[in-house]
Amino acid sequence: MPLEQVRTLIIGGGQAGLTMSHRLKQRGLKHLVIERHRIAERWRSERWDGLRFQFPNWSVRLPDFPFPHTDPDAFATGREIVDFIGAYADFIAAPIRCGVPVTALRRRDGGPGLIAETSDGSIEADNVVVATGPYQSPVMPALLGDDIDLFQVHASRYLNPDQLPPGAVLVVGAGASGSQIAEELLRAGRRVYLSVGRHTRLPRRYRGRDLIWWLSAMGIDRTPVEQRGPSRLLPLITGAYGGYTIDFRRFAADGVTLLGRVKAAHDGIIDLAPDLAESLANGDAMYASFLDRVDAHIERHALAMPQDPDARAVLSDPSCVAEPLRRLDLRAEGIGAVIWATGYRVDFGWIEVPVLDARGEPVHRRGVTEVPGLYFLGLQWLSRMSSSFLSGVGDDAADLADHIAARS
Ligand SMILES: Cc1cc2nc3c(=O)[nH]c(=O)nc-3n(C[C@H](O)[C@H](O)[C@H](O)COP(=O)(O)OP(=O)(O)OC[C@H]3O[C@@H](n4cnc5c(N)ncnc54)[C@H](O)[C@@H]3O)c2cc1C
């Protein structure tokens, strides 16, 4: 028998779950937030020590709660984000229960509503909002077995250079995580190999403004999901070391050996795809097309913004691009550690309600599923580009709260 009944249950105590709590409270709707570990757990235990938030301080906010800072153009540390989300939970006085994982979610037998099984008993709810994050399970290809003595770690478990054994490091994946980690290791004096695939390179700043300012000014961050293009690549940007535009040719000039995509591995030897130059060219094209879009916007609105010719400078191809390696012998290169910055997938295996597609991803329209009372929040492109951003989740939470209010 269910031990407890609530009107609305929110699963997950990250930025999305807390924002949902705030939006329900604003509408006078009773609810409970359940978090399996601690508030903002992923920012506590799944981010490396030197990570910087990718959005400048001036743009960081949760609903009714701006980020406190002394420098609007600086980038917060992970610790500052944990403190900010914790302070937000206090500010909204969230009714949250931590240390309680939801292990299963199913429909109530013979009636409307849902039952969440938790480590602490069952909870019956008219509405459930699943806010368990856009980046849940690390994707780590099992290419390198135990056949050679190698330290392997996914980016979500990487902490700092001292965690790694001495020697060179291979970083696989050059999205925002892999690039930042590669640079951190280089600065720590490591020899670094970076496997680069397709990426969406964007400028940190252009014509006097940060990227985030341009995304907002041009309405790009509000692009609705219906207008999302085919690309699933996340923007390649960084807030580390004051925030700068990532340029892989600059990385190479500083000493990083760039590689193509990792294709296969056997006996400590990695086969590399011959696609490095193509990936860089593709990233350059995305970057240039964004600059063109900004230029067109400036012209259309007759804005007085400074010119920025340096942003279009292209460094010459380093030798690792002109004559790319096709094989990498880990032993011969003295590589003692591999960091897999190969992304994440969702893991909704505990949801026993028929709302998942063949790939295990929830089927929903702007967070609302076909099952009455079941919602998702915080997923990538839930309703618009900014849906999974810390400063963007509040609008979706308001829409879902309105939906829940209408059901009540
Ligand atoms: C390396 C990295 C850097 C990022 N940098 C930025 C950035 O600079 N700016 C930005 O806007 N976004 C960034 N993001 C993306 C995004 O903002 C974060 O992933 C953010 O944590 C998402 O918040 P959330 O509340 O939706 O999910 P999460 O923070 O993932 O919170 C979900 C919560 O649900 C809990 N949970 C999960 N399953 C259960 C269960 N079964 N029962 C109970 N509780 C459960 C988890 O413990 C967790 O606390 C970054 C992501 C990554 C991976």
Short mmCIF file of C-alpha atoms and ligand atoms in Angstrom, two decimals:
data_model
loop_
_atom_site.label_atom_id
_atom_site.label_comp_id
_atom_site.label_asym_id
_atom_site.label_seq_id
_atom_site.Cartn_x
_atom_site.Cartn_y
_atom_site.Cartn_z
CA MET A 1 0.00 0.00 0.00
CA PRO A 2 1.29 3.53 -0.74
CA LEU A 3 2.67 5.14 2.38
CA GLU A 4 2.35 8.70 1.23
CA GLN A 5 0.22 10.80 -1.12
CA VAL A 6 1.24 14.06 -2.77
CA ARG A 7 -0.42 16.16 -5.47
CA THR A 8 2.77 16.67 -7.45
CA LEU A 9 6.05 14.82 -7.10
CA ILE A 10 9.21 16.30 -8.61
CA ILE A 11 12.03 13.79 -9.12
CA GLY A 12 15.48 15.43 -9.06
CA GLY A 13 16.91 18.23 -6.96
CA GLY A 14 19.03 20.03 -9.56
CA GLN A 15 18.31 23.41 -11.10
CA ALA A 16 15.30 22.01 -13.02
CA GLY A 17 13.59 20.30 -10.06
CA LEU A 18 14.05 23.34 -7.83
CA THR A 19 12.81 25.74 -10.48
CA MET A 20 9.74 23.54 -10.92
CA SER A 21 9.17 23.71 -7.17
CA HIS A 22 9.33 27.52 -7.28
CA ARG A 23 6.87 27.73 -10.17
CA LEU A 24 4.37 25.42 -8.42
CA LYS A 25 4.67 27.36 -5.19
CA GLN A 26 3.99 30.61 -7.04
CA ARG A 27 0.67 29.04 -8.12
CA GLY A 28 -0.16 27.77 -4.64
CA LEU A 29 0.24 24.11 -5.71
CA LYS A 30 1.39 21.57 -3.13
CA HIS A 31 4.31 19.32 -4.07
CA LEU A 32 7.38 17.41 -2.91
CA VAL A 33 10.88 17.24 -4.42
CA ILE A 34 12.78 13.95 -4.09
CA GLU A 35 16.56 13.90 -4.65
CA ARG A 36 18.59 10.71 -4.49
CA HIS A 37 21.77 12.37 -3.20
CA ARG A 38 22.24 16.09 -2.46
CA ILE A 39 20.94 19.31 -4.02
CA ALA A 40 22.87 20.01 -7.26
CA GLU A 41 24.58 16.63 -6.98
CA ARG A 42 25.88 16.58 -10.55
CA TRP A 43 27.64 19.90 -10.06
CA ARG A 44 29.19 18.46 -6.89
CA SER A 45 30.37 15.05 -8.02
CA GLU A 46 30.31 14.90 -11.83
CA ARG A 47 32.32 17.99 -12.77
CA TRP A 48 36.10 18.42 -12.58
CA ASP A 49 37.71 20.81 -10.10
CA GLY A 50 38.84 23.43 -12.64
CA LEU A 51 35.55 23.57 -14.60
CA ARG A 52 34.22 27.04 -15.30
CA PHE A 53 30.63 27.83 -16.11
CA GLN A 54 30.28 28.57 -19.80
CA PHE A 55 27.99 31.56 -19.38
CA PRO A 56 29.28 34.93 -18.07
CA ASN A 57 28.15 35.95 -14.59
CA TRP A 58 25.83 38.71 -15.79
CA SER A 59 23.71 36.13 -17.64
CA VAL A 60 23.41 33.58 -14.83
CA ARG A 61 20.04 33.54 -13.06
CA LEU A 62 17.31 31.32 -11.77
CA PRO A 63 13.73 32.67 -11.63
CA ASP A 64 13.62 35.69 -9.28
CA PHE A 65 17.17 34.92 -8.17
CA PRO A 66 20.18 36.46 -9.97
CA PHE A 67 23.68 35.09 -9.47
CA PRO A 68 25.66 37.24 -6.98
CA HIS A 69 29.00 38.38 -8.42
CA THR A 70 31.58 41.13 -8.40
CA ASP A 71 32.66 40.80 -12.03
CA PRO A 72 29.85 40.56 -14.61
CA ASP A 73 32.18 39.28 -17.33
CA ALA A 74 33.88 36.55 -15.29
CA PHE A 75 32.88 32.87 -15.32
CA ALA A 76 31.81 31.06 -12.15
CA THR A 77 33.55 28.04 -10.71
CA GLY A 78 31.63 24.78 -10.23
CA ARG A 79 31.69 25.37 -6.47
CA GLU A 80 30.06 28.79 -6.94
CA ILE A 81 27.29 27.16 -9.01
CA VAL A 82 26.70 24.55 -6.27
CA ASP A 83 26.46 27.36 -3.70
CA PHE A 84 24.13 29.33 -5.97
CA ILE A 85 21.73 26.43 -6.50
CA GLY A 86 21.85 25.64 -2.76
CA ALA A 87 21.07 29.27 -1.93
CA TYR A 88 18.17 29.15 -4.39
CA ALA A 89 16.73 26.08 -2.61
CA ASP A 90 16.85 28.08 0.64
CA PHE A 91 15.35 31.17 -1.03
CA ILE A 92 12.35 29.27 -2.35
CA ALA A 93 12.17 27.11 0.80
CA ALA A 94 11.83 24.04 -1.41
CA PRO A 95 10.02 21.09 0.19
CA ILE A 96 12.84 18.69 -0.66
CA ARG A 97 13.80 15.28 0.67
CA CYS A 98 17.42 14.34 -0.09
CA GLY A 99 19.08 10.92 -0.03
CA VAL A 100 15.99 9.17 -1.41
CA PRO A 101 16.31 7.60 -4.88
CA VAL A 102 13.22 6.89 -6.94
CA THR A 103 13.75 3.32 -8.13
CA ALA A 104 10.61 2.86 -10.24
CA LEU A 105 7.71 4.85 -11.60
CA ARG A 106 4.48 3.16 -12.69
CA ARG A 107 0.81 3.89 -13.25
CA ARG A 108 -1.59 3.51 -10.35
CA ASP A 109 -3.58 0.26 -10.72
CA GLY A 110 -7.19 0.84 -11.69
CA GLY A 111 -7.16 4.63 -11.63
CA PRO A 112 -5.45 7.84 -12.66
CA GLY A 113 -2.19 8.93 -11.11
CA LEU A 114 1.26 7.48 -10.67
CA ILE A 115 3.21 5.55 -8.07
CA ALA A 116 6.88 6.24 -7.40
CA GLU A 117 8.80 3.53 -5.60
CA THR A 118 11.56 4.99 -3.46
CA SER A 119 14.12 3.64 -1.03
CA ASP A 120 11.81 5.04 1.64
CA GLY A 121 8.52 3.53 0.47
CA SER A 122 5.93 4.30 -2.20
CA ILE A 123 4.59 7.72 -3.05
CA GLU A 124 1.29 8.18 -4.87
CA ALA A 125 1.01 11.33 -6.97
CA ASP A 126 -1.51 12.92 -9.34
CA ASN A 127 1.36 14.55 -11.20
CA VAL A 128 5.03 13.62 -11.57
CA VAL A 129 7.69 15.89 -13.06
CA VAL A 130 10.85 13.98 -14.01
CA ALA A 131 13.77 16.41 -13.65
CA THR A 132 16.68 13.98 -13.49
CA GLY A 133 18.92 15.89 -15.87
CA PRO A 134 19.86 16.09 -19.55
CA TYR A 135 23.24 14.37 -18.99
CA GLN A 136 22.67 11.22 -16.97
CA SER A 137 24.85 8.24 -17.92
CA PRO A 138 28.39 8.65 -19.23
CA VAL A 139 29.02 7.18 -22.66
CA MET A 140 32.40 5.41 -22.52
CA PRO A 141 33.24 3.13 -25.46
CA ALA A 142 34.77 -0.17 -24.32
CA LEU A 143 37.49 0.03 -26.96
CA LEU A 144 40.48 -0.38 -24.70
CA GLY A 145 40.25 -3.45 -22.52
CA ASP A 146 42.48 -4.38 -19.62
CA ASP A 147 45.18 -5.65 -21.96
CA ILE A 148 47.51 -2.76 -21.26
CA ASP A 149 48.25 -0.89 -18.08
CA LEU A 150 46.18 2.23 -18.59
CA PHE A 151 44.21 4.61 -16.39
CA GLN A 152 40.84 5.27 -18.05
CA VAL A 153 38.23 7.71 -16.82
CA HIS A 154 35.14 9.42 -18.23
CA ALA A 155 35.07 13.23 -18.10
CA SER A 156 32.32 13.03 -15.47
CA ARG A 157 34.79 11.33 -13.09
CA TYR A 158 37.89 13.31 -14.03
CA LEU A 159 38.95 15.63 -11.18
CA ASN A 160 42.32 17.26 -11.93
CA PRO A 161 45.75 16.45 -13.48
CA ASP A 162 47.08 14.99 -10.21
CA GLN A 163 44.45 12.21 -10.40
CA LEU A 164 46.28 10.77 -13.43
CA PRO A 165 49.43 8.67 -13.44
CA PRO A 166 52.55 10.37 -14.82
CA GLY A 167 53.02 10.47 -18.57
CA ALA A 168 51.19 11.63 -21.64
CA VAL A 169 47.38 11.71 -21.80
CA LEU A 170 44.96 10.92 -24.60
CA VAL A 171 41.71 12.88 -24.45
CA VAL A 172 39.03 11.36 -26.68
CA GLY A 173 36.35 13.84 -27.68
CA ALA A 174 36.84 17.55 -28.22
CA GLY A 175 33.54 19.06 -27.21
CA ALA A 176 33.39 21.63 -24.42
CA SER A 177 34.53 19.06 -21.81
CA GLY A 178 37.35 17.39 -23.77
CA SER A 179 38.77 20.70 -24.97
CA GLN A 180 38.83 22.25 -21.51
CA ILE A 181 40.37 19.16 -19.96
CA ALA A 182 43.01 18.95 -22.72
CA GLU A 183 44.02 22.54 -22.12
CA GLU A 184 44.15 22.07 -18.35
CA LEU A 185 46.44 19.07 -18.78
CA LEU A 186 48.69 20.93 -21.21
CA ARG A 187 49.03 23.81 -18.75
CA ALA A 188 49.90 21.26 -16.05
CA GLY A 189 52.87 20.19 -18.16
CA ARG A 190 51.42 17.01 -19.65
CA ARG A 191 51.94 15.89 -23.22
CA VAL A 192 48.42 15.80 -24.64
CA TYR A 193 46.83 13.99 -27.58
CA LEU A 194 43.33 15.19 -28.44
CA SER A 195 40.99 13.20 -30.68
CA VAL A 196 38.76 15.69 -32.50
CA GLY A 197 35.47 14.83 -34.22
CA ARG A 198 32.66 16.98 -35.59
CA HIS A 199 32.08 20.09 -33.47
CA THR A 200 30.21 23.38 -33.42
CA ARG A 201 32.87 25.99 -32.81
CA LEU A 202 31.56 29.41 -31.74
CA PRO A 203 33.30 32.65 -30.75
CA ARG A 204 33.56 33.49 -27.06
CA ARG A 205 33.26 37.16 -27.90
CA TYR A 206 32.63 38.99 -31.16
CA ARG A 207 32.38 42.67 -31.99
CA GLY A 208 32.49 43.70 -28.35
CA ARG A 209 29.96 41.27 -26.89
CA ASP A 210 29.95 37.78 -25.40
CA LEU A 211 28.40 34.91 -27.36
CA ILE A 212 25.59 34.63 -24.78
CA TRP A 213 24.70 38.30 -25.35
CA TRP A 214 24.45 37.67 -29.11
CA LEU A 215 22.37 34.49 -28.67
CA SER A 216 19.91 36.50 -26.62
CA ALA A 217 19.97 39.68 -28.73
CA MET A 218 19.29 37.70 -31.90
CA GLY A 219 16.69 35.47 -30.23
CA ILE A 220 18.68 32.33 -31.09
CA ASP A 221 18.47 30.93 -27.54
CA ARG A 222 14.68 31.05 -27.85
CA THR A 223 14.65 29.03 -31.09
CA PRO A 224 11.70 26.64 -30.71
CA VAL A 225 12.33 22.91 -30.87
CA GLU A 226 10.29 22.70 -34.08
CA GLN A 227 13.02 24.78 -35.78
CA ARG A 228 15.92 22.74 -34.41
CA GLY A 229 18.23 21.70 -37.22
CA PRO A 230 19.54 18.16 -37.77
CA SER A 231 22.79 18.73 -35.83
CA ARG A 232 22.91 17.31 -32.29
CA LEU A 233 26.29 18.86 -31.52
CA LEU A 234 26.62 21.04 -28.43
CA PRO A 235 28.42 24.39 -28.75
CA LEU A 236 32.17 24.27 -28.25
CA ILE A 237 32.79 27.15 -25.82
CA THR A 238 34.71 27.70 -22.60
CA GLY A 239 34.70 30.00 -19.60
CA ALA A 240 38.10 28.75 -18.42
CA TYR A 241 41.05 31.14 -18.06
CA GLY A 242 38.80 34.17 -18.42
CA GLY A 243 36.88 32.74 -21.38
CA TYR A 244 38.30 32.64 -24.90
CA THR A 245 37.45 31.26 -28.34
CA ILE A 246 38.58 27.67 -28.75
CA ASP A 247 40.78 27.22 -31.83
CA PHE A 248 42.26 23.76 -32.30
CA ARG A 249 45.08 25.12 -34.46
CA ARG A 250 46.04 27.33 -31.52
CA PHE A 251 45.95 24.24 -29.27
CA ALA A 252 48.35 22.53 -31.69
CA ALA A 253 50.65 25.56 -31.76
CA ASP A 254 50.74 25.35 -27.94
CA GLY A 255 51.78 21.69 -28.07
CA VAL A 256 48.64 19.54 -28.26
CA THR A 257 48.81 16.75 -30.85
CA LEU A 258 45.48 16.73 -32.68
CA LEU A 259 44.11 13.41 -33.92
CA GLY A 260 41.15 12.28 -35.99
CA ARG A 261 38.28 10.28 -34.51
CA VAL A 262 39.14 7.09 -32.65
CA LYS A 263 37.87 4.21 -34.81
CA ALA A 264 39.11 1.04 -33.14
CA ALA A 265 41.78 -0.25 -30.79
CA HIS A 266 43.74 -3.47 -30.37
CA ASP A 267 46.70 -4.31 -28.13
CA GLY A 268 47.16 -0.69 -27.10
CA ILE A 269 47.21 0.60 -30.66
CA ILE A 270 44.48 2.98 -31.73
CA ASP A 271 43.24 3.34 -35.30
CA LEU A 272 42.36 6.91 -36.21
CA ALA A 273 39.98 8.11 -38.90
CA PRO A 274 41.43 10.32 -41.67
CA ASP A 275 38.89 13.03 -40.86
CA LEU A 276 40.78 15.61 -38.80
CA ALA A 277 41.12 18.26 -41.53
CA GLU A 278 37.48 17.79 -42.49
CA SER A 279 36.31 18.15 -38.86
CA LEU A 280 38.34 21.36 -38.46
CA ALA A 281 37.00 22.73 -41.74
CA ASN A 282 33.46 21.91 -40.68
CA GLY A 283 34.00 23.65 -37.32
CA ASP A 284 35.48 26.67 -39.11
CA ALA A 285 32.45 26.85 -41.40
CA MET A 286 30.03 26.82 -38.45
CA TYR A 287 32.10 29.50 -36.75
CA ALA A 288 32.25 31.72 -39.84
CA SER A 289 28.53 31.32 -40.47
CA PHE A 290 27.79 32.51 -36.93
CA LEU A 291 30.00 35.59 -37.45
CA ASP A 292 28.16 36.26 -40.72
CA ARG A 293 24.85 36.02 -38.89
CA VAL A 294 25.98 38.55 -36.29
CA ASP A 295 27.28 40.90 -39.00
CA ALA A 296 23.94 40.71 -40.82
CA HIS A 297 22.07 41.42 -37.58
CA ILE A 298 24.28 44.45 -36.87
CA GLU A 299 23.73 45.79 -40.36
CA ARG A 300 19.98 45.15 -40.34
CA HIS A 301 19.53 47.00 -37.05
CA ALA A 302 22.17 49.66 -37.80
CA LEU A 303 23.93 48.90 -34.51
CA ALA A 304 27.10 50.77 -33.58
CA MET A 305 29.40 47.85 -32.77
CA PRO A 306 33.18 47.80 -33.24
CA GLN A 307 34.71 45.82 -36.11
CA ASP A 308 36.56 42.63 -35.11
CA PRO A 309 38.84 41.50 -37.96
CA ASP A 310 40.97 39.33 -35.65
CA ALA A 311 37.99 37.04 -35.10
CA ARG A 312 38.27 35.93 -38.74
CA ALA A 313 41.98 35.18 -38.68
CA VAL A 314 42.72 31.54 -39.53
CA LEU A 315 45.99 30.02 -38.37
CA SER A 316 47.85 27.79 -40.79
CA ASP A 317 47.43 24.04 -40.46
CA PRO A 318 49.92 22.53 -38.02
CA SER A 319 51.82 19.39 -39.06
CA CYS A 320 49.48 17.12 -37.05
CA VAL A 321 46.65 18.34 -39.32
CA ALA A 322 48.62 18.43 -42.58
CA GLU A 323 50.05 14.94 -41.98
CA PRO A 324 47.66 13.35 -39.50
CA LEU A 325 48.52 10.22 -37.55
CA ARG A 326 46.50 7.17 -38.58
CA ARG A 327 47.67 4.97 -35.71
CA LEU A 328 48.60 5.79 -32.13
CA ASP A 329 50.71 3.33 -30.16
CA LEU A 330 49.88 4.15 -26.54
CA ARG A 331 52.96 2.42 -25.11
CA ALA A 332 55.37 3.94 -27.61
CA GLU A 333 53.99 7.44 -26.95
CA GLY A 334 54.19 6.98 -23.17
CA ILE A 335 50.44 7.47 -22.74
CA GLY A 336 49.42 6.34 -19.26
CA ALA A 337 45.89 7.75 -19.13
CA VAL A 338 42.89 8.08 -21.43
CA ILE A 339 40.07 10.51 -20.68
CA TRP A 340 36.83 9.72 -22.47
CA ALA A 341 35.03 13.02 -23.06
CA THR A 342 32.52 11.16 -25.18
CA GLY A 343 29.26 12.52 -23.87
CA TYR A 344 26.21 11.25 -22.05
CA ARG A 345 22.92 9.49 -22.65
CA VAL A 346 19.67 9.49 -20.72
CA ASP A 347 18.79 6.54 -18.50
CA PHE A 348 15.07 6.20 -17.85
CA GLY A 349 15.13 2.43 -17.36
CA TRP A 350 13.33 2.90 -14.03
CA ILE A 351 10.26 4.42 -15.74
CA GLU A 352 7.70 1.64 -16.26
CA VAL A 353 5.12 3.92 -17.87
CA PRO A 354 4.85 3.68 -21.70
CA VAL A 355 6.36 7.06 -22.56
CA LEU A 356 9.76 5.99 -23.89
CA ASP A 357 10.67 5.45 -27.55
CA ALA A 358 12.83 2.63 -28.93
CA ARG A 359 16.00 4.50 -27.89
CA GLY A 360 14.71 4.93 -24.34
CA GLU A 361 14.06 8.65 -24.79
CA PRO A 362 10.82 10.17 -23.53
CA VAL A 363 8.13 11.04 -26.05
CA HIS A 364 6.65 14.38 -25.12
CA ARG A 365 5.52 17.71 -26.48
CA ARG A 366 7.32 20.53 -24.69
CA GLY A 367 7.61 18.31 -21.60
CA VAL A 368 3.99 17.12 -21.59
CA THR A 369 3.56 13.36 -22.22
CA GLU A 370 0.54 11.40 -23.44
CA VAL A 371 0.19 9.94 -19.94
CA PRO A 372 -1.98 12.38 -17.96
CA GLY A 373 0.04 13.93 -15.13
CA LEU A 374 3.50 12.82 -16.33
CA TYR A 375 5.96 15.53 -17.34
CA PHE A 376 9.66 15.92 -18.17
CA LEU A 377 11.75 19.04 -17.48
CA GLY A 378 15.33 20.12 -18.13
CA LEU A 379 16.00 17.93 -21.18
CA GLN A 380 17.93 19.32 -24.12
CA TRP A 381 15.64 21.27 -26.44
CA LEU A 382 12.57 20.37 -24.37
CA SER A 383 10.78 23.33 -25.92
CA ARG A 384 13.58 25.61 -27.09
CA MET A 385 17.34 25.85 -27.33
CA SER A 386 17.74 27.23 -23.80
CA SER A 387 15.59 24.52 -22.14
CA SER A 388 18.55 22.75 -20.52
CA PHE A 389 20.52 25.91 -19.67
CA LEU A 390 20.56 26.99 -16.04
CA SER A 391 19.13 30.37 -16.98
CA GLY A 392 16.63 28.92 -19.44
CA VAL A 393 14.82 26.17 -17.52
CA GLY A 394 12.50 28.59 -15.67
CA ASP A 395 10.27 29.30 -18.68
CA ASP A 396 9.57 25.61 -19.29
CA ALA A 397 8.91 25.11 -15.57
CA ALA A 398 6.33 27.93 -15.70
CA ASP A 399 4.58 26.31 -18.68
CA LEU A 400 4.45 22.91 -16.94
CA ALA A 401 3.18 24.52 -13.73
CA ASP A 402 0.37 26.16 -15.73
CA HIS A 403 -0.47 22.76 -17.23
CA ILE A 404 -0.56 21.16 -13.79
CA ALA A 405 -2.66 24.03 -12.41
CA ALA A 406 -5.17 23.53 -15.24
CA ARG A 407 -5.40 19.81 -14.40
CA SER A 408 -6.06 20.62 -10.77
C1 LIG B 1 30.50 19.22 -18.09
C2 LIG B 1 29.22 19.98 -18.15
C3 LIG B 1 29.25 21.36 -18.10
C4 LIG B 1 28.06 22.09 -18.16
N1 LIG B 1 28.14 23.45 -18.13
C5 LIG B 1 27.01 24.17 -18.22
C6 LIG B 1 27.07 25.59 -18.21
O1 LIG B 1 28.15 26.17 -18.15
N2 LIG B 1 25.90 26.28 -18.28
C7 LIG B 1 24.68 25.64 -18.34
O2 LIG B 1 23.65 26.31 -18.39
N3 LIG B 1 24.62 24.30 -18.41
C8 LIG B 1 25.74 23.56 -18.34
N4 LIG B 1 25.68 22.19 -18.37
C9 LIG B 1 24.37 21.54 -18.63
C10 LIG B 1 23.31 21.56 -17.52
O3 LIG B 1 23.05 22.85 -17.11
C11 LIG B 1 23.70 20.74 -16.35
O4 LIG B 1 23.86 19.41 -16.75
C12 LIG B 1 22.66 20.81 -15.21
O5 LIG B 1 23.19 20.06 -14.17
C13 LIG B 1 21.23 20.34 -15.56
O6 LIG B 1 20.35 20.57 -14.45
P1 LIG B 1 19.11 19.62 -14.15
O7 LIG B 1 18.53 20.05 -12.88
O8 LIG B 1 18.25 19.55 -15.35
O9 LIG B 1 19.76 18.18 -14.01
P2 LIG B 1 20.85 17.63 -12.98
O10 LIG B 1 21.75 18.70 -12.51
O11 LIG B 1 21.44 16.47 -13.66
O12 LIG B 1 19.95 17.21 -11.74
C14 LIG B 1 19.20 16.04 -11.72
C15 LIG B 1 19.14 15.55 -10.30
O13 LIG B 1 18.30 14.41 -10.27
C16 LIG B 1 18.83 13.46 -9.37
N5 LIG B 1 18.30 12.16 -9.74
C17 LIG B 1 18.56 11.46 -10.86
N6 LIG B 1 17.88 10.30 -10.89
C18 LIG B 1 17.16 10.27 -9.75
C19 LIG B 1 16.25 9.33 -9.19
N7 LIG B 1 15.95 8.18 -9.83
N8 LIG B 1 15.67 9.60 -7.99
C20 LIG B 1 15.96 10.76 -7.34
N9 LIG B 1 16.82 11.69 -7.83
C21 LIG B 1 17.41 11.45 -9.02
C22 LIG B 1 20.33 13.61 -9.53
O14 LIG B 1 21.02 13.15 -8.38
C23 LIG B 1 20.49 15.11 -9.75
O15 LIG B 1 20.77 15.82 -8.58
C24 LIG B 1 26.83 21.43 -18.29
C25 LIG B 1 26.80 20.04 -18.35
C26 LIG B 1 27.97 19.31 -18.28
C27 LIG B 1 27.91 17.81 -18.33
#
